[in-house]
Coordinates of C-alpha atoms and ligand atoms in Angstrom, one line a residue:
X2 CA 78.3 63.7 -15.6
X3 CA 77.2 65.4 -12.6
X4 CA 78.2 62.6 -10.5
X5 CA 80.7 61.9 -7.1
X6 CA 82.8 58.4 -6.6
X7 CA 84.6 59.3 -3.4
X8 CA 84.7 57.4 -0.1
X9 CA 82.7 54.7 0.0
X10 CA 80.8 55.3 -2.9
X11 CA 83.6 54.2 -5.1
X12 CA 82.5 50.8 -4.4
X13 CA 79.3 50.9 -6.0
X14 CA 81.5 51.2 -9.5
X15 CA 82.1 47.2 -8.2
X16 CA 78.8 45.6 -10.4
X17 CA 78.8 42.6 -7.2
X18 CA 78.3 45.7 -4.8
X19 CA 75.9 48.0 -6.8
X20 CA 73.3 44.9 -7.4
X21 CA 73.6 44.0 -3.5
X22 CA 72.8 47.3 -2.6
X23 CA 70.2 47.7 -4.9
X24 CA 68.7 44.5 -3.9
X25 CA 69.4 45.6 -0.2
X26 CA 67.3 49.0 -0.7
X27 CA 64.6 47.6 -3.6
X28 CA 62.5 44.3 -3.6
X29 CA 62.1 42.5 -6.4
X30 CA 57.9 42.9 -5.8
X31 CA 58.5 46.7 -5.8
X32 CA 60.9 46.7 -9.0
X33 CA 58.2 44.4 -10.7
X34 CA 55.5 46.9 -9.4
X35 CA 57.5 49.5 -11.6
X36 CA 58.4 47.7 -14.9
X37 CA 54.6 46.6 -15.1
X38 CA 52.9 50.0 -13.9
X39 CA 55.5 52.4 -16.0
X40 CA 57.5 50.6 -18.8
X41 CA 54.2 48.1 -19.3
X42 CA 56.6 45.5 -21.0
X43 CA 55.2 43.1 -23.6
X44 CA 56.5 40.2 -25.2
X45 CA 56.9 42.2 -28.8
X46 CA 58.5 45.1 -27.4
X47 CA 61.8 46.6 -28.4
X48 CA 62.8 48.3 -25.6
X49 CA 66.6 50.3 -24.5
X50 CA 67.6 50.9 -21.1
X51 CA 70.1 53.8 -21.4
X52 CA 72.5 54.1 -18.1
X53 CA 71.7 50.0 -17.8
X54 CA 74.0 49.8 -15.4
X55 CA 74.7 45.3 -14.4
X56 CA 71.2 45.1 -17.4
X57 CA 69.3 43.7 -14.1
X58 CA 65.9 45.2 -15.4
X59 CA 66.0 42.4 -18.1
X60 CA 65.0 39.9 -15.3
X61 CA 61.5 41.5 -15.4
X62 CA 60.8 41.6 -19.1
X63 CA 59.1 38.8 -21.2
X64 CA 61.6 36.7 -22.6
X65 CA 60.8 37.8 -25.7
X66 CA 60.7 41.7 -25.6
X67 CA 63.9 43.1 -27.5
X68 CA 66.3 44.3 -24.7
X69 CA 69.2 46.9 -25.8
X70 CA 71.3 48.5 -22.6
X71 CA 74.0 51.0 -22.7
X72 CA 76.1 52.2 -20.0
X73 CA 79.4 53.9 -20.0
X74 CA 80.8 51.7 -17.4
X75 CA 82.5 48.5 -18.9
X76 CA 82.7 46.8 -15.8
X77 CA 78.8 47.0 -15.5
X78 CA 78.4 46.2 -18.9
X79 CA 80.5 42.7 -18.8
X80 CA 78.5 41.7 -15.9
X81 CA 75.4 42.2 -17.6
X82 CA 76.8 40.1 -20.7
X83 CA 77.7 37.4 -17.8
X84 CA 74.2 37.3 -16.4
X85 CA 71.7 38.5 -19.3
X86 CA 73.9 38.3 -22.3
X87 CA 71.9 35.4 -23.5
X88 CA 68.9 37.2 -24.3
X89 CA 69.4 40.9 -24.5
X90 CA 72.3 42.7 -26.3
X91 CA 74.9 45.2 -24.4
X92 CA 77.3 48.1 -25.3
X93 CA 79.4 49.9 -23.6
X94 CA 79.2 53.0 -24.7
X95 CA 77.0 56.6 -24.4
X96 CA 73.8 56.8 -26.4
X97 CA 74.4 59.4 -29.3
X98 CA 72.8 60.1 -32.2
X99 CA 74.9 57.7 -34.6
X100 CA 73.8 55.1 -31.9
X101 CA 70.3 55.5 -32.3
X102 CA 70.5 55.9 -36.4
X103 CA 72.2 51.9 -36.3
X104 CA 69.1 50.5 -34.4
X105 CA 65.5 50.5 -35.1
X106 CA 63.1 52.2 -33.3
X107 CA 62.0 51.2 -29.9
X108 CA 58.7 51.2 -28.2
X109 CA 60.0 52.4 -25.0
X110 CA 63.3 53.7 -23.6
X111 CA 64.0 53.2 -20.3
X112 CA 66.4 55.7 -17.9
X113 CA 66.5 54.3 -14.3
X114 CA 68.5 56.2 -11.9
X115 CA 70.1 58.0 -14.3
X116 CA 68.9 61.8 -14.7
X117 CA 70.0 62.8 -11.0
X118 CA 73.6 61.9 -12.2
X119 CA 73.0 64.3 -15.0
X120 CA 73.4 68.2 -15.1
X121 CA 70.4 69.7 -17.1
X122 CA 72.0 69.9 -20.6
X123 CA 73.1 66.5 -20.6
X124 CA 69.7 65.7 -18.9
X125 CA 67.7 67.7 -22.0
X126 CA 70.2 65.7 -24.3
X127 CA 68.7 62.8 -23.4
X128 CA 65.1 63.5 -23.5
X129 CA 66.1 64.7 -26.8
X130 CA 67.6 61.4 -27.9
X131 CA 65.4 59.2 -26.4
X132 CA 62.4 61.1 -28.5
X133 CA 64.7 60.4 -31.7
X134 CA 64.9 56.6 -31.2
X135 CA 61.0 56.2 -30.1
X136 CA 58.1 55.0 -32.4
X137 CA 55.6 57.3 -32.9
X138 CA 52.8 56.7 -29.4
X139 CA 56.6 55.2 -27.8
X140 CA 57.4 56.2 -23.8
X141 CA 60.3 57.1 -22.2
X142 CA 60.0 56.2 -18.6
X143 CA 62.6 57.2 -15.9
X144 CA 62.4 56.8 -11.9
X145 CA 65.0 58.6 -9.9
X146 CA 65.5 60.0 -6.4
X147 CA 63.9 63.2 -5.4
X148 CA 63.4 65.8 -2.7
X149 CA 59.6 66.7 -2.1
X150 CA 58.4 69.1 0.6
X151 CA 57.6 67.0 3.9
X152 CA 59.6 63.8 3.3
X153 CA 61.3 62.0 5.3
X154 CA 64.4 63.7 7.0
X155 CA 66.4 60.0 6.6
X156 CA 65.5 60.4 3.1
X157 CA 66.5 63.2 2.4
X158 CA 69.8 62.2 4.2
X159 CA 70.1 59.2 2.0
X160 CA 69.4 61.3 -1.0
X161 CA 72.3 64.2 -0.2
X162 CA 74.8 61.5 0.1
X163 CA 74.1 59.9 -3.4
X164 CA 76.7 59.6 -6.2
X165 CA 74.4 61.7 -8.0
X166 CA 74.4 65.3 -7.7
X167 CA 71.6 66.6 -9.2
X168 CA 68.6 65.2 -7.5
X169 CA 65.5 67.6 -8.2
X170 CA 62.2 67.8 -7.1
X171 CA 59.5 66.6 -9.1
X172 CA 59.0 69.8 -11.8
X173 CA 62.5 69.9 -12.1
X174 CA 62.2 66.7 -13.5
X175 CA 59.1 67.3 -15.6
X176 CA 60.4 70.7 -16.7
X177 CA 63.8 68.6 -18.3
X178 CA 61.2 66.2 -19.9
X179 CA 59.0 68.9 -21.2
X180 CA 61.9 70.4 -23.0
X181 CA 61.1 67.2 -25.8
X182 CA 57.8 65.7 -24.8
X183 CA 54.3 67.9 -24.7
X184 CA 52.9 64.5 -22.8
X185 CA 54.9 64.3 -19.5
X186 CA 53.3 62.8 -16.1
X187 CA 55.0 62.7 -13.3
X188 CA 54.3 61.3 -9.5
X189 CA 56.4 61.1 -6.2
X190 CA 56.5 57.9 -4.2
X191 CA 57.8 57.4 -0.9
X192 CA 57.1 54.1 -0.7
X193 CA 59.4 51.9 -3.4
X194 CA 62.1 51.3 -1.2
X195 CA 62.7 49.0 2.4
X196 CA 63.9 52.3 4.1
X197 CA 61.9 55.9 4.0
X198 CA 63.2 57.2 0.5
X199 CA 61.2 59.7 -1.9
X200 CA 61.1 58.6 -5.8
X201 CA 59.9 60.6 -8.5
X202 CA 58.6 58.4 -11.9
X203 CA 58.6 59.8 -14.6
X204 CA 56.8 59.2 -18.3
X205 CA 56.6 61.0 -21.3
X206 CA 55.2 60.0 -24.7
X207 CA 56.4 60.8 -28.1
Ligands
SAM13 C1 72.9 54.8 -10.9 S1 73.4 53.9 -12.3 C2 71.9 53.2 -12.7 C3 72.1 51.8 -13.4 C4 70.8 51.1 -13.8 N1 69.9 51.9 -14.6 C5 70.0 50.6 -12.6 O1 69.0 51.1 -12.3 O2 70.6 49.7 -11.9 C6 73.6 55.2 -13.6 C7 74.3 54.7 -14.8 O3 74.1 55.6 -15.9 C8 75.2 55.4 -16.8 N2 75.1 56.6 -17.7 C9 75.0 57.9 -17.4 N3 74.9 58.6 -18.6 C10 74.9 57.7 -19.6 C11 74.9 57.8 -21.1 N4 74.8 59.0 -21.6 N5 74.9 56.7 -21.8 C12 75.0 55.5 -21.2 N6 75.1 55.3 -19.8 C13 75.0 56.4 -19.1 C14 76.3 55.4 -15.8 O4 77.5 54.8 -16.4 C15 75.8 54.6 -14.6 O5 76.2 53.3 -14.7

């Protein structure tokens, strides 16, 4: 993983502190903006959340859609079995192939945050694997940081000291997408977060 833990940033391995800052940096209004413009939930979904981090994205699903999250950190995934392990089911573990073949098929696969701490074959790999585990007409919808031309400099700031190391701009991130997907749209926001950041969303459909 293309990915830095020094210095300060080793605390956000602590699932208390990652949620707070998350919280901190992202409404909840703006995180519901997201789920219900790009992963358009519905109560008979099935829906995975690869990288799922403490599984907070379940708060803002019907209580019905099926939830599956994976993330390689167990101390992220036991938190999100404390909080959300009543209704949606975690794993510790990477998304592979042999993963995907156990489950059924999902209508969309969600990767928040997760493609800047990527390099670009691992980044490819998962495009790949999330096209493997969707239905036919199923999305996978991703939202990272991003540099654009003209944003803010205390963005960009924010952005260069992230634990992820490879932030692209916004055809860097389509380009990884297009590798698996012909249908691939992209926009940059600059608006998502309480303090100047620059966001780019991603969705491709299978
Ligand atoms: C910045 S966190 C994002 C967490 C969560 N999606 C959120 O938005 O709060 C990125 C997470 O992706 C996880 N991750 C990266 N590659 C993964 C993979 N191949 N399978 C499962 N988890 C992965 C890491 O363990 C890390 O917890």
């Amino acid at each position: 993983m293309a990915q830095t833990t020094s210095g300060l940033r080793k605390l956000l391995n602590h699932p208390a502190v990652y949620r707070a800052l998350q919280q901190l940096l992202m409404s909840d209004t703006k995180t519901a903006y997201w789920v219900n413009t790009c992963v358009r939930p519905t109560a008979t979904m099935r829906i995975l959340d690869i990288g799922c981090g403490p599984g907070d994205l379940v708060r803002f699903m019907p209580t019905t859609t099926v939830f599956e999250g994976f993330d390689l950190s167990q101390d992220y995934i036991d938190e999100a079995n404390r909080q959300h392990g009543h209704r949606a089911r975690f794993h510790c573990a990477r998304v592979d192939e042999a993963t995907l073949t156990s489950l059924d098929l999902f209508d969309v696969v969600i990767a928040r945050g997760v493609l800047h701490h990527l390099d670009d074959d691992e980044a490819r790999a998962l495009f790949a694997l999330a096209k493997q585990g969707l239905r036919a007409g199923g999305r996978v919808v991703t939202i990272d940081a991003c540099y654009a031309v003209g944003q803010s400099p205390f963005a960009k700031a924010l952005i260069d000291r992230d634990r992820g190391q490879s932030v692209r701009d916004e055809a860097g991130y389509r380009a990884l997408a297009k590798a698996a997907f012909n249908d691939v749209k992209t926009v940059v926001r600059h608006d998502l977060m309480r303090v100047p950041y620059t966001h780019c969303l991603l969705e491709a459909t299978a």
